[in-house]
PDB file of C-alpha atoms in Angstrom:
ATOM      1  CA  MET A   1     102.254  10.481 -26.477  1.00  0.00           C
ATOM      2  CA  ARG A   2     104.173  12.383 -29.105  1.00  0.00           C
ATOM      3  CA  VAL A   3     102.178  14.592 -31.447  1.00  0.00           C
ATOM      4  CA  GLU A   4     104.136  13.424 -34.498  1.00  0.00           C
ATOM      5  CA  TYR A   5     102.487   9.999 -34.074  1.00  0.00           C
ATOM      6  CA  ILE A   6      99.022  11.504 -33.905  1.00  0.00           C
ATOM      7  CA  ASN A   7      98.999  14.083 -36.708  1.00  0.00           C
ATOM      8  CA  PRO A   8      99.328  11.626 -39.622  1.00  0.00           C
ATOM      9  CA  PHE A   9      96.250   9.730 -38.375  1.00  0.00           C
ATOM     10  CA  VAL A  10      94.217  12.912 -37.935  1.00  0.00           C
ATOM     11  CA  GLU A  11      95.261  14.453 -41.259  1.00  0.00           C
ATOM     12  CA  THR A  12      94.771  11.204 -43.173  1.00  0.00           C
ATOM     13  CA  SER A  13      91.371  10.538 -41.541  1.00  0.00           C
ATOM     14  CA  TYR A  14      90.218  14.000 -42.556  1.00  0.00           C
ATOM     15  CA  ARG A  15      91.471  13.648 -46.144  1.00  0.00           C
ATOM     16  CA  VAL A  16      90.219  10.078 -46.721  1.00  0.00           C
ATOM     17  CA  LEU A  17      86.788  10.831 -45.222  1.00  0.00           C
ATOM     18  CA  LYS A  18      86.425  13.878 -47.450  1.00  0.00           C
ATOM     19  CA  GLU A  19      87.378  11.757 -50.472  1.00  0.00           C
ATOM     20  CA  VAL A  20      85.149   8.710 -49.801  1.00  0.00           C
ATOM     21  CA  LEU A  21      82.202  10.945 -48.880  1.00  0.00           C
ATOM     22  CA  GLY A  22      82.342  12.681 -52.257  1.00  0.00           C
ATOM     23  CA  GLY A  23      83.867  15.933 -51.062  1.00  0.00           C
ATOM     24  CA  ALA A  24      81.443  16.353 -48.141  1.00  0.00           C
ATOM     25  CA  GLU A  25      82.418  18.839 -45.483  1.00  0.00           C
ATOM     26  CA  VAL A  26      84.419  17.337 -42.625  1.00  0.00           C
ATOM     27  CA  LYS A  27      84.838  19.416 -39.469  1.00  0.00           C
ATOM     28  CA  ARG A  28      87.276  18.679 -36.702  1.00  0.00           C
ATOM     29  CA  GLY A  29      85.829  18.827 -33.202  1.00  0.00           C
ATOM     30  CA  ASP A  30      87.774  19.645 -30.053  1.00  0.00           C
ATOM     31  CA  LEU A  31      90.465  17.129 -29.131  1.00  0.00           C
ATOM     32  CA  TYR A  32      90.225  15.503 -25.742  1.00  0.00           C
ATOM     33  CA  LEU A  33      91.888  12.746 -23.700  1.00  0.00           C
ATOM     34  CA  LYS A  34      90.231   9.599 -22.358  1.00  0.00           C
ATOM     35  CA  SER A  35      91.540   6.595 -20.483  1.00  0.00           C
ATOM     36  CA  THR A  36      91.867   3.646 -22.854  1.00  0.00           C
ATOM     37  CA  ALA A  37      89.282   1.564 -20.974  1.00  0.00           C
ATOM     38  CA  MET A  38      86.254   3.248 -22.466  1.00  0.00           C
ATOM     39  CA  PRO A  39      82.848   2.486 -23.953  1.00  0.00           C
ATOM     40  CA  VAL A  40      82.442   2.661 -27.711  1.00  0.00           C
ATOM     41  CA  MET A  41      79.514   4.174 -29.618  1.00  0.00           C
ATOM     42  CA  GLY A  42      78.365   1.004 -31.381  1.00  0.00           C
ATOM     43  CA  VAL A  43      80.735   0.298 -34.287  1.00  0.00           C
ATOM     44  CA  ALA A  44      84.490   0.379 -33.812  1.00  0.00           C
ATOM     45  CA  ALA A  45      87.232  -0.529 -36.275  1.00  0.00           C
ATOM     46  CA  LEU A  46      90.423  -1.271 -34.364  1.00  0.00           C
ATOM     47  CA  VAL A  47      93.913  -1.366 -35.900  1.00  0.00           C
ATOM     48  CA  GLY A  48      96.885  -2.450 -33.801  1.00  0.00           C
ATOM     49  CA  LEU A  49     100.378  -0.960 -34.154  1.00  0.00           C
ATOM     50  CA  ALA A  50     103.650  -2.704 -33.293  1.00  0.00           C
ATOM     51  CA  GLY A  51     107.319  -1.861 -33.798  1.00  0.00           C
ATOM     52  CA  ASP A  52     109.077   1.280 -32.537  1.00  0.00           C
ATOM     53  CA  VAL A  53     105.776   2.081 -30.879  1.00  0.00           C
ATOM     54  CA  GLU A  54     102.888   0.000 -29.654  1.00  0.00           C
ATOM     55  CA  GLY A  55      99.277   0.897 -29.480  1.00  0.00           C
ATOM     56  CA  ARG A  56      96.134   1.103 -31.496  1.00  0.00           C
ATOM     57  CA  VAL A  57      93.941   3.373 -33.534  1.00  0.00           C
ATOM     58  CA  LEU A  58      90.196   3.050 -33.141  1.00  0.00           C
ATOM     59  CA  PHE A  59      87.602   4.508 -35.498  1.00  0.00           C
ATOM     60  CA  ASP A  60      84.481   4.789 -33.359  1.00  0.00           C
ATOM     61  CA  MET A  61      80.968   5.651 -34.583  1.00  0.00           C
ATOM     62  CA  THR A  62      77.292   4.881 -34.081  1.00  0.00           C
ATOM     63  CA  PHE A  63      75.504   2.225 -36.136  1.00  0.00           C
ATOM     64  CA  GLU A  64      73.654   5.028 -37.933  1.00  0.00           C
ATOM     65  CA  THR A  65      76.897   6.788 -38.906  1.00  0.00           C
ATOM     66  CA  ALA A  66      78.480   3.495 -40.021  1.00  0.00           C
ATOM     67  CA  LEU A  67      75.445   2.729 -42.216  1.00  0.00           C
ATOM     68  CA  ASN A  68      75.416   6.252 -43.670  1.00  0.00           C
ATOM     69  CA  ILE A  69      79.118   6.112 -44.552  1.00  0.00           C
ATOM     70  CA  ALA A  70      78.920   2.556 -45.928  1.00  0.00           C
ATOM     71  CA  SER A  71      75.892   3.555 -48.010  1.00  0.00           C
ATOM     72  CA  LYS A  72      77.732   6.550 -49.481  1.00  0.00           C
ATOM     73  CA  MET A  73      80.894   4.540 -50.186  1.00  0.00           C
ATOM     74  CA  ASN A  74      78.851   1.834 -52.000  1.00  0.00           C
ATOM     75  CA  ASP A  75      76.512   4.250 -53.830  1.00  0.00           C
ATOM     76  CA  GLU A  76      73.477   2.447 -52.461  1.00  0.00           C
ATOM     77  CA  LYS A  77      71.266   2.853 -49.397  1.00  0.00           C
ATOM     78  CA  LEU A  78      72.129   0.068 -46.963  1.00  0.00           C
ATOM     79  CA  GLN A  79      69.288  -0.730 -44.560  1.00  0.00           C
ATOM     80  CA  VAL A  80      71.111  -3.009 -42.114  1.00  0.00           C
ATOM     81  CA  PHE A  81      74.640  -3.309 -40.787  1.00  0.00           C
ATOM     82  CA  ASP A  82      75.356  -6.459 -42.816  1.00  0.00           C
ATOM     83  CA  ASP A  83      78.550  -8.028 -44.202  1.00  0.00           C
ATOM     84  CA  LEU A  84      78.854  -5.388 -46.942  1.00  0.00           C
ATOM     85  CA  ALA A  85      78.573  -2.546 -44.413  1.00  0.00           C
ATOM     86  CA  LYS A  86      81.091  -4.240 -42.108  1.00  0.00           C
ATOM     87  CA  ALA A  87      83.560  -4.808 -44.958  1.00  0.00           C
ATOM     88  CA  THR A  88      83.174  -1.183 -46.052  1.00  0.00           C
ATOM     89  CA  ILE A  89      83.909   0.246 -42.592  1.00  0.00           C
ATOM     90  CA  SER A  90      86.899  -2.115 -42.263  1.00  0.00           C
ATOM     91  CA  GLU A  91      88.160  -0.904 -45.643  1.00  0.00           C
ATOM     92  CA  LEU A  92      87.787   2.729 -44.528  1.00  0.00           C
ATOM     93  CA  ALA A  93      89.954   1.959 -41.467  1.00  0.00           C
ATOM     94  CA  ASN A  94      92.451   0.199 -43.745  1.00  0.00           C
ATOM     95  CA  LEU A  95      92.675   3.159 -46.136  1.00  0.00           C
ATOM     96  CA  ILE A  96      93.267   5.650 -43.342  1.00  0.00           C
ATOM     97  CA  THR A  97      95.800   3.647 -41.341  1.00  0.00           C
ATOM     98  CA  ALA A  98      97.801   2.488 -44.374  1.00  0.00           C
ATOM     99  CA  GLN A  99      98.236   6.077 -45.576  1.00  0.00           C
ATOM    100  CA  ALA A 100      99.040   7.349 -42.070  1.00  0.00           C
ATOM    101  CA  VAL A 101     101.641   4.634 -41.507  1.00  0.00           C
ATOM    102  CA  THR A 102     103.207   5.368 -44.905  1.00  0.00           C
ATOM    103  CA  LYS A 103     103.545   8.992 -43.802  1.00  0.00           C
ATOM    104  CA  LEU A 104     105.089   7.889 -40.487  1.00  0.00           C
ATOM    105  CA  HIS A 105     107.551   5.572 -42.288  1.00  0.00           C
ATOM    106  CA  GLU A 106     108.627   8.567 -44.392  1.00  0.00           C
ATOM    107  CA  LEU A 107     109.339  10.406 -41.119  1.00  0.00           C
ATOM    108  CA  GLY A 108     111.591   7.543 -40.012  1.00  0.00           C
ATOM    109  CA  PHE A 109     109.227   5.682 -37.674  1.00  0.00           C
ATOM    110  CA  LYS A 110     109.069   1.921 -38.184  1.00  0.00           C
ATOM    111  CA  PHE A 111     106.088  -0.157 -37.225  1.00  0.00           C
ATOM    112  CA  ASP A 112     103.548  -2.556 -38.624  1.00  0.00           C
ATOM    113  CA  LEU A 113      99.767  -2.724 -38.593  1.00  0.00           C
ATOM    114  CA  THR A 114      97.344  -5.465 -37.760  1.00  0.00           C
ATOM    115  CA  PRO A 115      94.393  -5.864 -40.128  1.00  0.00           C
ATOM    116  CA  PRO A 116      91.332  -3.963 -38.868  1.00  0.00           C
ATOM    117  CA  ALA A 117      89.153  -5.804 -36.373  1.00  0.00           C
ATOM    118  CA  LEU A 118      85.548  -4.653 -36.430  1.00  0.00           C
ATOM    119  CA  PHE A 119      83.447  -4.610 -33.272  1.00  0.00           C
ATOM    120  CA  ALA A 120      79.730  -3.924 -33.358  1.00  0.00           C
ATOM    121  CA  GLY A 121      77.349  -4.039 -30.426  1.00  0.00           C
ATOM    122  CA  GLU A 122      75.771  -2.287 -27.504  1.00  0.00           C
ATOM    123  CA  LYS A 123      77.596  -1.403 -24.274  1.00  0.00           C
ATOM    124  CA  MET A 124      81.036  -2.566 -25.429  1.00  0.00           C
ATOM    125  CA  GLU A 125      84.242  -1.341 -23.862  1.00  0.00           C
ATOM    126  CA  ILE A 126      87.760  -1.371 -25.271  1.00  0.00           C
ATOM    127  CA  ALA A 127      90.289  -2.199 -22.536  1.00  0.00           C
ATOM    128  CA  ALA A 128      93.799  -0.909 -21.837  1.00  0.00           C
ATOM    129  CA  LEU A 129      96.742  -1.604 -24.158  1.00  0.00           C
ATOM    130  CA  GLY A 130      98.465  -4.953 -24.202  1.00  0.00           C
ATOM    131  CA  GLY A 131      96.589  -6.325 -21.204  1.00  0.00           C
ATOM    132  CA  THR A 132      98.729  -4.264 -18.834  1.00  0.00           C
ATOM    133  CA  ASN A 133      97.410  -2.578 -15.740  1.00  0.00           C
ATOM    134  CA  GLU A 134      99.093   0.620 -16.831  1.00  0.00           C
ATOM    135  CA  ASN A 135      96.493   2.989 -18.178  1.00  0.00           C
ATOM    136  CA  VAL A 136      97.516   4.728 -21.381  1.00  0.00           C
ATOM    137  CA  GLU A 137      95.542   7.787 -22.307  1.00  0.00           C
ATOM    138  CA  ALA A 138      93.997   7.980 -25.734  1.00  0.00           C
ATOM    139  CA  LEU A 139      93.729  11.159 -27.751  1.00  0.00           C
ATOM    140  CA  ILE A 140      90.281  11.501 -29.291  1.00  0.00           C
ATOM    141  CA  VAL A 141      89.750  13.568 -32.429  1.00  0.00           C
ATOM    142  CA  PRO A 142      86.065  13.929 -33.394  1.00  0.00           C
ATOM    143  CA  LEU A 143      85.437  14.347 -37.125  1.00  0.00           C
ATOM    144  CA  ILE A 144      81.931  15.627 -37.867  1.00  0.00           C
ATOM    145  CA  THR A 145      80.281  15.128 -41.258  1.00  0.00           C
ATOM    146  CA  GLU A 146      76.734  15.292 -42.601  1.00  0.00           C
ATOM    147  CA  TYR A 147      76.810  11.463 -42.402  1.00  0.00           C
ATOM    148  CA  GLY A 148      77.562  11.505 -38.672  1.00  0.00           C
ATOM    149  CA  LYS A 149      80.493  11.759 -36.285  1.00  0.00           C
ATOM    150  CA  ILE A 150      83.548   9.513 -36.266  1.00  0.00           C
ATOM    151  CA  GLU A 151      85.938   9.646 -33.342  1.00  0.00           C
ATOM    152  CA  VAL A 152      89.528   8.866 -34.252  1.00  0.00           C
ATOM    153  CA  ASN A 153      90.894   7.413 -31.030  1.00  0.00           C
ATOM    154  CA  VAL A 154      94.699   7.066 -30.921  1.00  0.00           C
ATOM    155  CA  ALA A 155      96.564   5.389 -28.057  1.00  0.00           C
ATOM    156  CA  ILE A 156     100.271   4.940 -28.797  1.00  0.00           C
ATOM    157  CA  ARG A 157     103.306   4.616 -26.559  1.00  0.00           C
ATOM    158  CA  GLU A 158     106.968   4.173 -27.379  1.00  0.00           C
ATOM    159  CA  ARG A 159     108.469   0.818 -26.553  1.00  0.00           C
ATOM    160  CA  ALA A 160     110.597   0.929 -23.423  1.00  0.00           C
TER     161      ALA A 160
END
C-alpha cells in the first residue's frame, strides 16, 4: 500500500476532526497494521473506493465516542445513538473522505467514492476486500481526542 494514498486520509481526518470538535486537541497514536478481516469497536462508517485503486476507508469508534462527537457536532447532548447521531457520523465520514479524495485527485489519482455505510452493533467484523480470499492489510491510524478515539482504517490496493 503506497503511503501517498494514506496520507491524505490521515491529514484530512486530523484537520476535519479538529474543526468539527471546536478546535479540540487531536493526537495521533502509533500506526499499526491489521488484516482486513477484523472486529470493529461498535460504530463504523465505511466508504468504498473504486478507480485506479480499490479499497475502503473505515472510521471506527465506540458507541460512546460516536455519541460524544455527534453531540458536539450538533451542539446538543445526544442520549442515544439515534437517526440524528447516525446521520452526523455518516456526514463526518463524508467530509473527511471527500476532502481526502479531492487532494488525491490533485495528485493525479483518479477514483470514486461510495456514500458512507454506517454499521453499529456488538461483535461485528468487517471482511476482506471485494470478497476475495486474498487478505489485504489495513493501516490503522488512531486519532485520540477528549471525545474518544477514532481509528482511521485504510485498506487500498492498486488495480492489477
